[in-house]
Coordinates of C-alpha atoms in Angstrom, one line a residue:
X1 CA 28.0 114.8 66.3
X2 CA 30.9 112.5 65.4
X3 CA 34.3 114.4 65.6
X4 CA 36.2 115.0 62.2
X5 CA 39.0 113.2 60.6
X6 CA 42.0 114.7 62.1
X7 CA 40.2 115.7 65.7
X8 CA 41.6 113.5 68.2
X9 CA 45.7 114.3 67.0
X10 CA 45.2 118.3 67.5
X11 CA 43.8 117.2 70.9
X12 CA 46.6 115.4 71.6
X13 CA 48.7 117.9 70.0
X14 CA 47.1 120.3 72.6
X15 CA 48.0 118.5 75.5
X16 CA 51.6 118.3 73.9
X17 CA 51.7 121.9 73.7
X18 CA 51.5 122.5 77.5
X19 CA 53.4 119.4 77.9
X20 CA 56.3 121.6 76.3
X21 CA 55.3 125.2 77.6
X22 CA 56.0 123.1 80.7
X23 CA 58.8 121.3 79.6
X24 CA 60.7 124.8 78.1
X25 CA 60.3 126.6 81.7
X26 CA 61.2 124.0 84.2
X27 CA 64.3 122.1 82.3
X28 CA 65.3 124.2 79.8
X29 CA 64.8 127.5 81.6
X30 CA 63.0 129.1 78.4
X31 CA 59.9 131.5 79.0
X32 CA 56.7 129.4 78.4
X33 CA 56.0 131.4 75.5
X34 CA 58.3 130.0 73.7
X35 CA 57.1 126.4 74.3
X36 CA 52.8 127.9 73.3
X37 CA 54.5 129.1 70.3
X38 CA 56.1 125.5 69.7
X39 CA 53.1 123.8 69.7
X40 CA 51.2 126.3 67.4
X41 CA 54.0 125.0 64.6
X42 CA 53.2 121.2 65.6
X43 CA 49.3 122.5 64.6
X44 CA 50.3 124.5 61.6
X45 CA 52.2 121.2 60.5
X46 CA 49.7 118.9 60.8
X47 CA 47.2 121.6 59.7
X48 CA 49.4 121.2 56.1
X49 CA 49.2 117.3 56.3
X50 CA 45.5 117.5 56.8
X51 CA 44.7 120.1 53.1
X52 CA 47.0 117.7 51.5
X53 CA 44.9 114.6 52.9
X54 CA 41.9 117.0 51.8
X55 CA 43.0 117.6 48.4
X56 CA 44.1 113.9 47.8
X57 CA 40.2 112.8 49.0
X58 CA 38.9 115.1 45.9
X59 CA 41.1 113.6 43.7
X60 CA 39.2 110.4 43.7
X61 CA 40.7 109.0 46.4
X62 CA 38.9 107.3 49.1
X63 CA 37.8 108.7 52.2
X64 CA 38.4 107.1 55.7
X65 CA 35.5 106.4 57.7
X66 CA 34.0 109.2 59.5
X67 CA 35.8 111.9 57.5
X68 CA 33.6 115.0 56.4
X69 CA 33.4 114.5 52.6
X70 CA 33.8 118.6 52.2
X71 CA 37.3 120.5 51.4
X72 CA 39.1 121.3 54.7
X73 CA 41.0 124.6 54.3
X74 CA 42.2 124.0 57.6
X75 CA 43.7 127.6 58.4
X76 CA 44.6 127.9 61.9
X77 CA 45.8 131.9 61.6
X78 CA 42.3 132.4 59.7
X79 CA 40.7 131.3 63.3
X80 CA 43.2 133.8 65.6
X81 CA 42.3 136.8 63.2
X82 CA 38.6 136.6 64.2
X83 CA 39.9 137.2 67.5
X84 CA 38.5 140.6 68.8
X85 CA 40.8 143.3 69.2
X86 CA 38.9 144.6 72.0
X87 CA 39.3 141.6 74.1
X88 CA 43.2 141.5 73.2
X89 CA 43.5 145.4 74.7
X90 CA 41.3 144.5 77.4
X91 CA 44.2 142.0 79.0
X92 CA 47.2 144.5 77.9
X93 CA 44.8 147.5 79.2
X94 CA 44.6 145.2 82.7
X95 CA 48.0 144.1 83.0
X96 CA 49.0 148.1 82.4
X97 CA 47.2 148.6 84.9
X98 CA 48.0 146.1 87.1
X99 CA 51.5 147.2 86.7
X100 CA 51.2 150.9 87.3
X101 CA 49.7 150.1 91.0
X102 CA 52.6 148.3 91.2
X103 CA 55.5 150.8 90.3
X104 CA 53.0 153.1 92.4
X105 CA 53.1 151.1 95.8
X106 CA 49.5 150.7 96.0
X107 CA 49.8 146.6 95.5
X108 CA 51.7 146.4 98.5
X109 CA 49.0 148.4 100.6
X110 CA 46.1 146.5 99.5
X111 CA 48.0 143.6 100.2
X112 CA 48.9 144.4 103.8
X113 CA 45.4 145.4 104.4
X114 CA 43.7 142.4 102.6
X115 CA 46.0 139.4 103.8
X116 CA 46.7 141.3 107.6
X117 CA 43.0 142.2 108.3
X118 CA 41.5 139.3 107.0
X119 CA 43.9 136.1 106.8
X120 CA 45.6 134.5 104.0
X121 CA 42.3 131.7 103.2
X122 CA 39.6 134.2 103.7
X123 CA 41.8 136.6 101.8
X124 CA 43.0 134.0 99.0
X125 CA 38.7 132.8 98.9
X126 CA 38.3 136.6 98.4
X127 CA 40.4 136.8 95.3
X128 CA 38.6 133.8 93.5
X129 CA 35.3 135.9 93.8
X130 CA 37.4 138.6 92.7
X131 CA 38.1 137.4 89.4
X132 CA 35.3 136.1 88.3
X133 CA 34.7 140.7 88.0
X134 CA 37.9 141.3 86.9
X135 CA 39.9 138.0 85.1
X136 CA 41.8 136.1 86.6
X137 CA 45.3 136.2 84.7
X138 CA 45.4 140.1 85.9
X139 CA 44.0 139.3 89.4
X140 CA 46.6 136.5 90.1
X141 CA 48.9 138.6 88.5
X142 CA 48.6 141.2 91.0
X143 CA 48.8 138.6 94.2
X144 CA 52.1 137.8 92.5
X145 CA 53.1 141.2 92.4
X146 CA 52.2 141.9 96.0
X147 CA 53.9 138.6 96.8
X148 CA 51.9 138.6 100.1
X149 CA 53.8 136.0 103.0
X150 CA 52.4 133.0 103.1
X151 CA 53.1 129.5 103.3
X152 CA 52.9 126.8 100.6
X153 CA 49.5 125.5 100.8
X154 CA 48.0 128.9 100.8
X155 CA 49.4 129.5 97.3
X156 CA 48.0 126.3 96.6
X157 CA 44.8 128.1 97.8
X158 CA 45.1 131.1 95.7
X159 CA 46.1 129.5 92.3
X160 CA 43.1 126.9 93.0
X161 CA 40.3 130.0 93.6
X162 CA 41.7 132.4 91.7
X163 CA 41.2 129.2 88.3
X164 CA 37.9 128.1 89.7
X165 CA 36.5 131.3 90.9
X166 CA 37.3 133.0 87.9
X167 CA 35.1 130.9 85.9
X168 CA 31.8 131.7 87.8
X169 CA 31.2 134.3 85.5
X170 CA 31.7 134.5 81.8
X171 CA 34.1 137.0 81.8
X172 CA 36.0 135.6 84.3
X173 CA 38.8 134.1 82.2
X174 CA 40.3 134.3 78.9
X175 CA 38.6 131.2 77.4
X176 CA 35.4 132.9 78.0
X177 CA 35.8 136.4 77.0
X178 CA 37.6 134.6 73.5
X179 CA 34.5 132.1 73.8
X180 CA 31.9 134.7 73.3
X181 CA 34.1 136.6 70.5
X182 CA 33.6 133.4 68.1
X183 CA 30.1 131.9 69.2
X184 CA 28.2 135.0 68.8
X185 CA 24.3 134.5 70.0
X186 CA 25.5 130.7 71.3
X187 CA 27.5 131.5 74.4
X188 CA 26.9 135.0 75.9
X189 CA 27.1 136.3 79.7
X190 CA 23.8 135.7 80.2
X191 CA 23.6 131.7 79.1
X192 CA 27.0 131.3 81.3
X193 CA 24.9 132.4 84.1
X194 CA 22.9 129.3 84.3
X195 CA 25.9 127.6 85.3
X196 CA 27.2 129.8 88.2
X197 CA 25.0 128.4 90.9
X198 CA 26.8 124.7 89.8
X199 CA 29.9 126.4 89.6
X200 CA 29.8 128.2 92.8
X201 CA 28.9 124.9 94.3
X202 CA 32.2 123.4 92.9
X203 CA 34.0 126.4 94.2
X204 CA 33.1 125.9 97.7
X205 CA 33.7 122.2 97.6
X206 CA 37.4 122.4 96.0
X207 CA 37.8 124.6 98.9
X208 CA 36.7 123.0 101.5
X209 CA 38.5 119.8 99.8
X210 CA 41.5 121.8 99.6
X211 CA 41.6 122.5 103.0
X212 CA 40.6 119.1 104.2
X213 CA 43.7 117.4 102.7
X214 CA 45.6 119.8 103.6
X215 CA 44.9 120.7 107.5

């Protein structure tokens, strides 16, 4: 299917948009929220050059080549509000959580026990399993809440399984969970599931990669 008039800018816009999440936190010293919320104006700007191009077309003028002939109504916010509320509490609901172990002290056992018993790679190759269960944004951020002691590359480590790893199963990571909110019936838990073996596959061998440049 070709890609509509107009797809190739947001995807550049896109990579602009971390480009500047990135940009805001390591110059500029400004949460990364700040720079996510940037780029959702450079996409609501272009997203009101793109219904005036739309309107324009209907008026007789004539369309570029490849452009869907039909009205755009290109409406980012109409997309987030068919974002579930259930999935949205579910991350608060986690990072409460997460939190509350915490203040509690709890973090810091499991952490002692987990990174002391077993050692910081079978521990960190633990975690990537882990939240493919759970999801990884509230697993990771409870390794950076226990802050366990360990050395550069094993963070490396961590951040690599705990992004992989999480996406062995559907609900793994927030692009899924969102994923099966809008395709309904297309992408479920079940379908993802075909592509875990491949996935795992690519797990191991970032790992053992990882490890290979790094020993």
């Amino acid at each position: 299917r070709p890609v509509k008039f107009g797809g190739v800018p947001i995807a550049i816009l896109f990579i602009l948009t971390i480009a500047t999440a990135v940009t805001f936190h390591s110059v500029l010293h400004i949460p990364p929220v700040f720079g996510m919320l940037t780029g959702l104006a450079y996409l609501k700007f272009y997203g009101y050059f793109l219904n005036q191009k739309s309107k324009s077309w209907n008026h007789g003028s004539e369309y570029p080549p490849g452009a869907n002939q039909d009205p755009y109504d290109f409406d980012v916010f109409s997309k987030i509000a068919h974002a579930e509320w259930d999935t949205l509490f579910f991350f608060y609901g986690v990072i409460m959580a997460v939190g509350g172990l915490g203040f509690l002290g709890y973090l810091g056992i499991s952490s002692e026990y987990i990174y002391g018993e077993f050692g910081a790679t079978n521990a960190n190759i633990m975690v990537g399993v882990l939240s493919a269960l759970i999801d990884n944004i509230p697993v990771m951020y409870a390794i950076l809440t226990m802050n366990p002691d360990m050395p550069h590359v094993q963070w490396l480590l961590v951040t690599l399984t705990a992004g992989v790893g999480g996406s062995l199963l559907s609900i793994g990571s927030a692009a899924g969970v969102a994923l099966m909110g809008q395709a309904r019936g297309k992408y479920t838990f079940f379908s993802h599931l075909r592509w875990t073996p491949v996935i795992a596959l690519g797990y191991a061998a970032s790992i053992w990669v990882h490890l290979l440049i790094n020993s």
